[in-house]
Tab-separated table of C-alpha atoms in Angstrom:
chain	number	residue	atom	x	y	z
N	1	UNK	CA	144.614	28.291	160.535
N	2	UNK	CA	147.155	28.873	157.481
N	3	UNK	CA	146.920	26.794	154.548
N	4	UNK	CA	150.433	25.398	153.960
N	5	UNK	CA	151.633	23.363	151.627
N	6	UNK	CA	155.351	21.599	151.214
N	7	UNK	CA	157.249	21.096	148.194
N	8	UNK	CA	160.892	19.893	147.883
N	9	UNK	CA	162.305	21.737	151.741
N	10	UNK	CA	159.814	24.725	150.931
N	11	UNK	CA	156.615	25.609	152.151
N	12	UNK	CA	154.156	27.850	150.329
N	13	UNK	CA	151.531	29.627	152.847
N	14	UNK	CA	148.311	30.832	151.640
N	15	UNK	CA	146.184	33.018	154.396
N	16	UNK	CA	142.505	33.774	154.604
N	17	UNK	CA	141.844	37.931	154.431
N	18	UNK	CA	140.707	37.832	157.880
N	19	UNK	CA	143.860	36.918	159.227
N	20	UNK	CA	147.396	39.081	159.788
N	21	UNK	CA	150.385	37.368	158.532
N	22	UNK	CA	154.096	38.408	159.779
N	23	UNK	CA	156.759	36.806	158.292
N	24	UNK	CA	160.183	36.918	160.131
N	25	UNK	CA	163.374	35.502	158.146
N	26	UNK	CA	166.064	35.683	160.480
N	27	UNK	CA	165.338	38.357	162.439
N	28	UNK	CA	163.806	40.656	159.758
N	29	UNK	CA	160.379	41.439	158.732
N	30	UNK	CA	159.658	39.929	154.875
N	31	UNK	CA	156.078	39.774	154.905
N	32	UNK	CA	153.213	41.982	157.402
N	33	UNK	CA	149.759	42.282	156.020
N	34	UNK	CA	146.308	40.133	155.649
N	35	UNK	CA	145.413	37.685	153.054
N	36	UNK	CA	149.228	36.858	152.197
N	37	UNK	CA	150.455	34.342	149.779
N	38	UNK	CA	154.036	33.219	149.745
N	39	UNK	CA	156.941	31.351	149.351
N	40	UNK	CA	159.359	30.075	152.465
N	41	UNK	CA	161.657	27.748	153.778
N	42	UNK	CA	160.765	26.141	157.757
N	43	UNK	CA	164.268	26.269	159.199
N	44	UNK	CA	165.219	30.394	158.483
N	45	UNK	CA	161.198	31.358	159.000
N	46	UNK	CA	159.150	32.516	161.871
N	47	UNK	CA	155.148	33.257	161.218
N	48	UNK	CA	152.884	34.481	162.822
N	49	UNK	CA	149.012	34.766	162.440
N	50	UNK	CA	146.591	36.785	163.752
N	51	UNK	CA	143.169	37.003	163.182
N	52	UNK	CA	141.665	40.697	162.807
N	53	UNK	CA	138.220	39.176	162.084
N	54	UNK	CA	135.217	40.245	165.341
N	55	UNK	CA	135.184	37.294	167.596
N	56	UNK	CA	132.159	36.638	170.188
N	57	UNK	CA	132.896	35.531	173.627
N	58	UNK	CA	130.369	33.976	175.900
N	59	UNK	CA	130.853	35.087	179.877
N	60	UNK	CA	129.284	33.052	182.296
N	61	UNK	CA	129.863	33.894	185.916
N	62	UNK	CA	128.344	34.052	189.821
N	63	UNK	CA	128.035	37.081	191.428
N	64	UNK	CA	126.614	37.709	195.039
N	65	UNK	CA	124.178	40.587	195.611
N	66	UNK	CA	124.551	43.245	198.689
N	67	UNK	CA	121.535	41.406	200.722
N	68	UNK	CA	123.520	37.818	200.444
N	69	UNK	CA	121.588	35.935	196.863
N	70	UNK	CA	123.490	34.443	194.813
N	71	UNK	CA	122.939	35.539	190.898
N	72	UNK	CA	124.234	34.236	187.789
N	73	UNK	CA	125.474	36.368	184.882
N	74	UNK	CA	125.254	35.357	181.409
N	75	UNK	CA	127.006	38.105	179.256
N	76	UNK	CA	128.712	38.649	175.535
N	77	UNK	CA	131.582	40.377	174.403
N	78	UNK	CA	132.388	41.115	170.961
N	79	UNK	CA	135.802	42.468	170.615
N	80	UNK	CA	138.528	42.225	167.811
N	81	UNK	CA	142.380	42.353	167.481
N	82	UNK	CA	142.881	46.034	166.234
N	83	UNK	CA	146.668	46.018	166.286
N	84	UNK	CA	148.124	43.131	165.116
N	85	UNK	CA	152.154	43.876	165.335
N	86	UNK	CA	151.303	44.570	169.210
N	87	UNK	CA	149.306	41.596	169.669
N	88	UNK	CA	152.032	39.636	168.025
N	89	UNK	CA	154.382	41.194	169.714
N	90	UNK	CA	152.282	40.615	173.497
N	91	UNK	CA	151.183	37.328	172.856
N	92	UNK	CA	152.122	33.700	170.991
N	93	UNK	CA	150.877	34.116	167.635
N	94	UNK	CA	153.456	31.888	165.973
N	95	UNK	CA	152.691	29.091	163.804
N	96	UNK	CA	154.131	25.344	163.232
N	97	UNK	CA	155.830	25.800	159.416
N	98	UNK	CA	154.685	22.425	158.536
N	99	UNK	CA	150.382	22.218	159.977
N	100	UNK	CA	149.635	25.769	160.457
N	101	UNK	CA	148.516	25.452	163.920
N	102	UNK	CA	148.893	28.064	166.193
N	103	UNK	CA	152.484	26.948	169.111
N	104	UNK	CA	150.193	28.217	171.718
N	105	UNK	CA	147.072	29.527	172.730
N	106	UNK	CA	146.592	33.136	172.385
N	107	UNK	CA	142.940	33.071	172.088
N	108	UNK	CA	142.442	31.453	174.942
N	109	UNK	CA	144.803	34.139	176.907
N	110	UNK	CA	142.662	36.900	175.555
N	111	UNK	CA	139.131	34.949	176.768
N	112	UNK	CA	140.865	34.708	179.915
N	113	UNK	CA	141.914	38.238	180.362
N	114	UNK	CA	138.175	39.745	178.899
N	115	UNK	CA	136.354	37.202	181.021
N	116	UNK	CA	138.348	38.287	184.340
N	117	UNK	CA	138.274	41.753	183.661
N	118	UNK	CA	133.756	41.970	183.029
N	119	UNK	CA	133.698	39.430	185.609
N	120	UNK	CA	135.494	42.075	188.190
N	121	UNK	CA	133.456	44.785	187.192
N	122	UNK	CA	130.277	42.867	187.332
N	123	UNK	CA	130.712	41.589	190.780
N	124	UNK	CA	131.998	45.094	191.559
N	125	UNK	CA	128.303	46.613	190.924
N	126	UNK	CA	126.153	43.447	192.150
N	127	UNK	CA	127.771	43.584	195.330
N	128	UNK	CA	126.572	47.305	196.171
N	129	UNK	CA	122.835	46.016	194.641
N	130	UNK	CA	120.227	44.232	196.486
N	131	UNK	CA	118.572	41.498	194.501
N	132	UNK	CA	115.183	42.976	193.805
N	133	UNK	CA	117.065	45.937	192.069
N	134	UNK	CA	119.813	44.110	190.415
N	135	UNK	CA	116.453	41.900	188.308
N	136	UNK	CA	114.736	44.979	187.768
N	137	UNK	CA	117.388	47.275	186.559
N	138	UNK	CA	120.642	45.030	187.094
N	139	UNK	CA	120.930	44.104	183.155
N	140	UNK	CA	121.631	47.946	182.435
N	141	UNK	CA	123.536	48.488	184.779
N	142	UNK	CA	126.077	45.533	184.633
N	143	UNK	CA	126.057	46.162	180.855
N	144	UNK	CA	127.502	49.701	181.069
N	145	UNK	CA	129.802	48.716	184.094
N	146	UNK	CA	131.368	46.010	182.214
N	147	UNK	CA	131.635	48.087	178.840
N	148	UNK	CA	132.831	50.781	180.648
N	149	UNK	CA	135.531	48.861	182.402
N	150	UNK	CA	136.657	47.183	179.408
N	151	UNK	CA	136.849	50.507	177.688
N	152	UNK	CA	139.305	51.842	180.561
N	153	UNK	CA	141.365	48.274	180.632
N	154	UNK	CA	144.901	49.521	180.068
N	155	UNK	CA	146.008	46.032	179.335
N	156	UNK	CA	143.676	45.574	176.672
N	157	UNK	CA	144.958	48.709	174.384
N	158	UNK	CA	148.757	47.551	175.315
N	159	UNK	CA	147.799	44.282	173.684
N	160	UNK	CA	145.958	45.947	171.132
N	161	UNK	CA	142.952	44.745	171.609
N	162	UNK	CA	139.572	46.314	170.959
N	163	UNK	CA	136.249	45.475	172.453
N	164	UNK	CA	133.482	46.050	170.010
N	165	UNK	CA	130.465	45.265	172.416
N	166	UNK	CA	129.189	43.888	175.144
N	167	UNK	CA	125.476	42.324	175.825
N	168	UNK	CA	124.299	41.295	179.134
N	169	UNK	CA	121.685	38.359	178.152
N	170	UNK	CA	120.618	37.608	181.669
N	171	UNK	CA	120.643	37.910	185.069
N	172	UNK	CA	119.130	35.504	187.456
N	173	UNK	CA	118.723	34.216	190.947
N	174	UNK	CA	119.266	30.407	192.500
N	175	UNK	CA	116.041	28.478	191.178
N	176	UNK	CA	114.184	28.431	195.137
N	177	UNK	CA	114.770	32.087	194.948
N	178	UNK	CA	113.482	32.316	191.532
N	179	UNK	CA	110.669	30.232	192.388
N	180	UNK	CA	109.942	32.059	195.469
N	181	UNK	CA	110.048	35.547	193.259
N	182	UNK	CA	107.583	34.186	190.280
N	183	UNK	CA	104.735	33.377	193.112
N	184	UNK	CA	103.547	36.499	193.606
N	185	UNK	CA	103.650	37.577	190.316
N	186	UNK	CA	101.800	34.148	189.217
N	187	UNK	CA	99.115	34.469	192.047
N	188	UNK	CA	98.826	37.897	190.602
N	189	UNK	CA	98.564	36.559	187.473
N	190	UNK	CA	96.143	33.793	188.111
N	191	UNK	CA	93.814	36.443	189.756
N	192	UNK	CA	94.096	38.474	186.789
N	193	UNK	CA	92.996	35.076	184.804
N	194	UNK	CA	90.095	34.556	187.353
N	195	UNK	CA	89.048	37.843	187.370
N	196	UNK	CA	88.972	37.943	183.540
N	197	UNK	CA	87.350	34.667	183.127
N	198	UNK	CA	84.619	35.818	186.048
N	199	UNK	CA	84.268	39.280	183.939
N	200	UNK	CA	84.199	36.921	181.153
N	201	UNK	CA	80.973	34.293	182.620
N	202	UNK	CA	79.435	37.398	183.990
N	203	UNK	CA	79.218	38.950	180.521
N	204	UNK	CA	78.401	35.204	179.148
N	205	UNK	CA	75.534	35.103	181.730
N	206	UNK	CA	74.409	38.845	181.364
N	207	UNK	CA	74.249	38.287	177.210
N	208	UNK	CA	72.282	35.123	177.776
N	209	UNK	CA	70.116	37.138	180.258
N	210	UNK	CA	69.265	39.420	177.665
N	211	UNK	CA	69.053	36.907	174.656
N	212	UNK	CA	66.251	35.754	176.976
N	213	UNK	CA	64.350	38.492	177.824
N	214	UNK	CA	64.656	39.272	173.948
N	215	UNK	CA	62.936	35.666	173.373
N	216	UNK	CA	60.530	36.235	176.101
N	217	UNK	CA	59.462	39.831	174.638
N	218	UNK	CA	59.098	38.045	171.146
N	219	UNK	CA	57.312	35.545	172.595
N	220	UNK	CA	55.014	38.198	174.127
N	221	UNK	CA	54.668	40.551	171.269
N	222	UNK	CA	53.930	37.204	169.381
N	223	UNK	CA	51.011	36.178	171.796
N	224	UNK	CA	49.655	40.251	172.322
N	225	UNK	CA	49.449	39.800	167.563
N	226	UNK	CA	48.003	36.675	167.624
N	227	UNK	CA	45.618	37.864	170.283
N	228	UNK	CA	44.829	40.933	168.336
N	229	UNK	CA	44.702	38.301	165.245
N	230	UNK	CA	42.598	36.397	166.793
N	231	UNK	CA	39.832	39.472	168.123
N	232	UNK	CA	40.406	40.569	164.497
N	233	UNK	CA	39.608	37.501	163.326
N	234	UNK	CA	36.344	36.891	165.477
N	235	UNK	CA	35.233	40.712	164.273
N	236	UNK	CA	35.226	39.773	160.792
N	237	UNK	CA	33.673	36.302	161.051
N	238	UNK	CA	30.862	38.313	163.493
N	239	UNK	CA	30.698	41.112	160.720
N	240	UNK	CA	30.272	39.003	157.954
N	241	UNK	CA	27.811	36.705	160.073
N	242	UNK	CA	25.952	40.048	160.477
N	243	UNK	CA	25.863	40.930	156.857
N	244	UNK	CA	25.378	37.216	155.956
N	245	UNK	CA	22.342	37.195	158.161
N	246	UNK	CA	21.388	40.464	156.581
N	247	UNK	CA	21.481	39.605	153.237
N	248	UNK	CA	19.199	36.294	154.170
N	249	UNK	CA	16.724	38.899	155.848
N	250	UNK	CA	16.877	41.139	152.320
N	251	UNK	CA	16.485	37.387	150.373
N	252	UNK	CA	13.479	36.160	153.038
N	253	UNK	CA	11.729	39.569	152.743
N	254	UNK	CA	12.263	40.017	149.054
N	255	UNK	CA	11.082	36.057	148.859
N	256	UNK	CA	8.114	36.518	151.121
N	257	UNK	CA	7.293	40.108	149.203
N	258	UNK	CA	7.342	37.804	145.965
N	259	UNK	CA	5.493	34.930	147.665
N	260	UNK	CA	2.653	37.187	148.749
N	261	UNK	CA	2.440	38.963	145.195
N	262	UNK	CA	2.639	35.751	143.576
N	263	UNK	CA	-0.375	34.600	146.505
N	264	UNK	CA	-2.249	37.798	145.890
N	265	UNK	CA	-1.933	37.507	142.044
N	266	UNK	CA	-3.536	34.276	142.145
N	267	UNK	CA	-6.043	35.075	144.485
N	268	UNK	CA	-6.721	37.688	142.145
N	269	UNK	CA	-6.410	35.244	139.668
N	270	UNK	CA	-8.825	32.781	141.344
N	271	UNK	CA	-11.203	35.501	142.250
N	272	UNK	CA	-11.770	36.666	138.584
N	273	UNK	CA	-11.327	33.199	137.394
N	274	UNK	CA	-14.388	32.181	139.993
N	275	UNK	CA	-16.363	35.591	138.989
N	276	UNK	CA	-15.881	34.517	135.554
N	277	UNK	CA	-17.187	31.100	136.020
N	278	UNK	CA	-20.026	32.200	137.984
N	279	UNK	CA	-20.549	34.426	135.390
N	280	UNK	CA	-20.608	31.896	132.204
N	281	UNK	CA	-22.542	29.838	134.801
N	282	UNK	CA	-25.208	32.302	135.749
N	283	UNK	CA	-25.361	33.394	131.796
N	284	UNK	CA	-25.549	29.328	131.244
N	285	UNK	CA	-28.653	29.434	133.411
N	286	UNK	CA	-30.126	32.363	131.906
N	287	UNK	CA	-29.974	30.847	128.750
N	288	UNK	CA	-31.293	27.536	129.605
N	289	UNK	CA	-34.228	29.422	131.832
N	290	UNK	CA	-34.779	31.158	128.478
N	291	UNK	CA	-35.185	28.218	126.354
N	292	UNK	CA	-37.871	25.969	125.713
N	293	UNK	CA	-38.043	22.363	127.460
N	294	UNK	CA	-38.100	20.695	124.035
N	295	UNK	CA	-34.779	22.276	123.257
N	296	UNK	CA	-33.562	21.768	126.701
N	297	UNK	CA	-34.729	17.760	125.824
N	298	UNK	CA	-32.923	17.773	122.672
N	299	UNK	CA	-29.897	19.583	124.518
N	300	UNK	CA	-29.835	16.622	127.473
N	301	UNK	CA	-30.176	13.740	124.990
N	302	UNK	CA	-27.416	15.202	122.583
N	303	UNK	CA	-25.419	15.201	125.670
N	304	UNK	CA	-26.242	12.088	127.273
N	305	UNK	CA	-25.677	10.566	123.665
N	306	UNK	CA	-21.828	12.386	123.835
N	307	UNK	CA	-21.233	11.232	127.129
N	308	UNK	CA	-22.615	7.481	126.544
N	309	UNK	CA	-20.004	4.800	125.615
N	310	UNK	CA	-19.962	3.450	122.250
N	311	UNK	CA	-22.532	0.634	121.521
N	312	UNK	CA	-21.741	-1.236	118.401
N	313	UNK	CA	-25.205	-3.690	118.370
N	314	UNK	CA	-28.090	-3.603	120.789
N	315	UNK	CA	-29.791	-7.126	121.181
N	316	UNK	CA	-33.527	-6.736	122.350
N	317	UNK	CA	-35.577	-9.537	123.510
N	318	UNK	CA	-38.884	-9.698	122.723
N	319	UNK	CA	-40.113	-9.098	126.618
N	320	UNK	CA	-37.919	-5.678	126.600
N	321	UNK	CA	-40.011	-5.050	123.508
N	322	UNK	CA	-42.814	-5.872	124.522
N	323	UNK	CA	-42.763	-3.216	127.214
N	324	UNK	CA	-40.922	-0.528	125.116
N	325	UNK	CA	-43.289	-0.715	122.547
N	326	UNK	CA	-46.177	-0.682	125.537
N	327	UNK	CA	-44.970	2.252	127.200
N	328	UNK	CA	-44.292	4.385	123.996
N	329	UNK	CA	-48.176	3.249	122.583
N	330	UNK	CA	-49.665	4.801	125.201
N	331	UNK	CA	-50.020	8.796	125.098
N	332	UNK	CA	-50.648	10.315	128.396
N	333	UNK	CA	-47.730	7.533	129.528
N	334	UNK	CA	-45.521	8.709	127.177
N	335	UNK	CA	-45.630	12.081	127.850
N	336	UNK	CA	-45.245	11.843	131.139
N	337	UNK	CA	-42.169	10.150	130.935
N	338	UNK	CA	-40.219	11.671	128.642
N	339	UNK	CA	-41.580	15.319	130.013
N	340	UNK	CA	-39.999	13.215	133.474
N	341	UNK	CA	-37.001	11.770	132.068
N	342	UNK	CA	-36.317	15.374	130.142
N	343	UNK	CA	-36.742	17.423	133.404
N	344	UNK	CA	-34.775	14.502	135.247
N	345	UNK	CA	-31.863	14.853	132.624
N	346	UNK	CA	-31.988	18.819	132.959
């Protein structure tokens, strides 16, 4: 829509470069071109505006397929006004002088006459497709019908218009049918699923299998070293029993060889020890057979005198006297007695 503004019974329009301006003042051409600014009074002034800009048109439409299903088409076309003059000339451009607003609707003519003429085309190659084909291959196909026919519209170059593109964005059935079509494929689908998650336990179940038989094995190589640890162990507590007993042979034999030298050297000991004594003893009595009894007396008494205790005073009573002095008066007595106390002593 122009910009327009009014001053003083004149109106100054100012145009966007995406839009066409022709400017008739009384019959003749004064301004043609896009992105005009100018000055004009309402009452001798006719303008028009097109708009050379690319538009987008969204085509909805139902189209029936050669087995009877009804499908819904859901399309684009891009097209653009590539002559303006022409279009002006076919169709009501013009503009109020005061708002800018377009007198009719030419855009809405144009919708129309795209949307009628991909719509015909469409239902012209749906209705030779059966419904399986037209969803596997019918978006192609209705794509390059419908550009195709637009192409070869004569009415559309006469009005100078140009279509830029055209996109097919979908193509479906009624929802039951839809529904009825997505089973299969989601039973397939769901068996797929099971399968995988079956492949998926199986493998689970097959890992654990052998994380087990891994533990088990380590278990059992465990028990077969600690078995061999523990025959390994009993070998060296039986070898150094054996050497242990050994070495207390070596220490009893070397202790009994040491007790019997030790016994024999004091037998020996004892043996010369008693040879000596008997010796000194026998010598002792050789001497003393030698010897005369008076020395042998004197020998006893110096003995007996060694051997007495010590007697500090000797009291004698006149009877003890008496008899001493008796028995040492008389000769033959005395004799006797001390020859008899001397061999007694000896």
């Amino acid at each position: 829509m122009a910009d327009i503004t009014r001053r003083f019974g004149w109106r100054h329009l100012r145009s966007a470069p995406t839009v066409h301006v022709r400017h008739h003042r009384r019959g003749r051409l004064v301004h043609d071109g896009p992105g005009l600014s100018f000055w004009f009074r309402a009452l001798t002034a006719a303008v028009s505006e097109v708009p050379v800009d690319d538009r987008e048109l969204a085509v909805t439409f139902h189209a029936r397929t050669s087995d009877f299903q009804d499908v819904s088409v859901q399309a684009t076309v891009t097209y653009r006004i590539s002559e303006p003059a022409t279009a002006a000339a076919r169709l009501d451009f013009s503009i109020d002088p005061d708002t800018g607003v377009w007198r009719g609707a030419p855009l809405e003519q144009i919708s129309t006459l795209l949307t009628g003429t991909a719509q015909q085309h469409a239902l012209d190659v749906l209705a030779r497709t059966p419904l399986s084909a037209a969803l596997a291959d019918g978006v192609t196909a209705v794509r390059e019908r419908i550009s195709a026919g637009l192409g070869g519209e004569p009415r559309l170059g006469a009005t100078g218009i140009e279509v830029v593109a055209v996109r097919v964005i979908a193509l479906r059935p009624e929802p039951e049918v839809e529904r009825a079509l997505r089973t299969p494929a989601r039973e397939q689908i769901q068996q797929e699923a099971d399968r995988a998650t079956y492949e998926r336990r199986a493998v689970a179940v097959e890992r654990e299998r052998a994380i087990a038989e891994n533990e088990l094995a380590s278990r059992i190589e465990l028990a077969r070293r600690e078995e061999r640890l523990v025959e390994q162990n009993g070998t060296n507590a039986r070898r150094e029993a054996e050497e242990s007993a050994a070495a207390d042979a070596v220490r009893a034999e070397a202790e009994a060889a040491r007790t019997v030298r030790i016994a024999k050297a004091e037998a020996t000991a004892a043996r010369e020890i008693g040879e000596a004594r008997a010796g000194a003893q026998a010598a002792w009595l050789r001497v003393h057979a030698e010897t005369d009894p008076a020395t042998l007396h004197a020998l006893a008494v110096t003995r007996l005198a060694e051997n007495l205790p010590r007697v500090d005073s000797i009291t004698l009573s006149p009877d003890v006297l008496t008899g001493l002095l008796a028995r040492l008066g008389g000769p033959g007595t005395g004799t006797r007695t001390g020859m008899g106390t001397g061999t007694g002593t000896a």
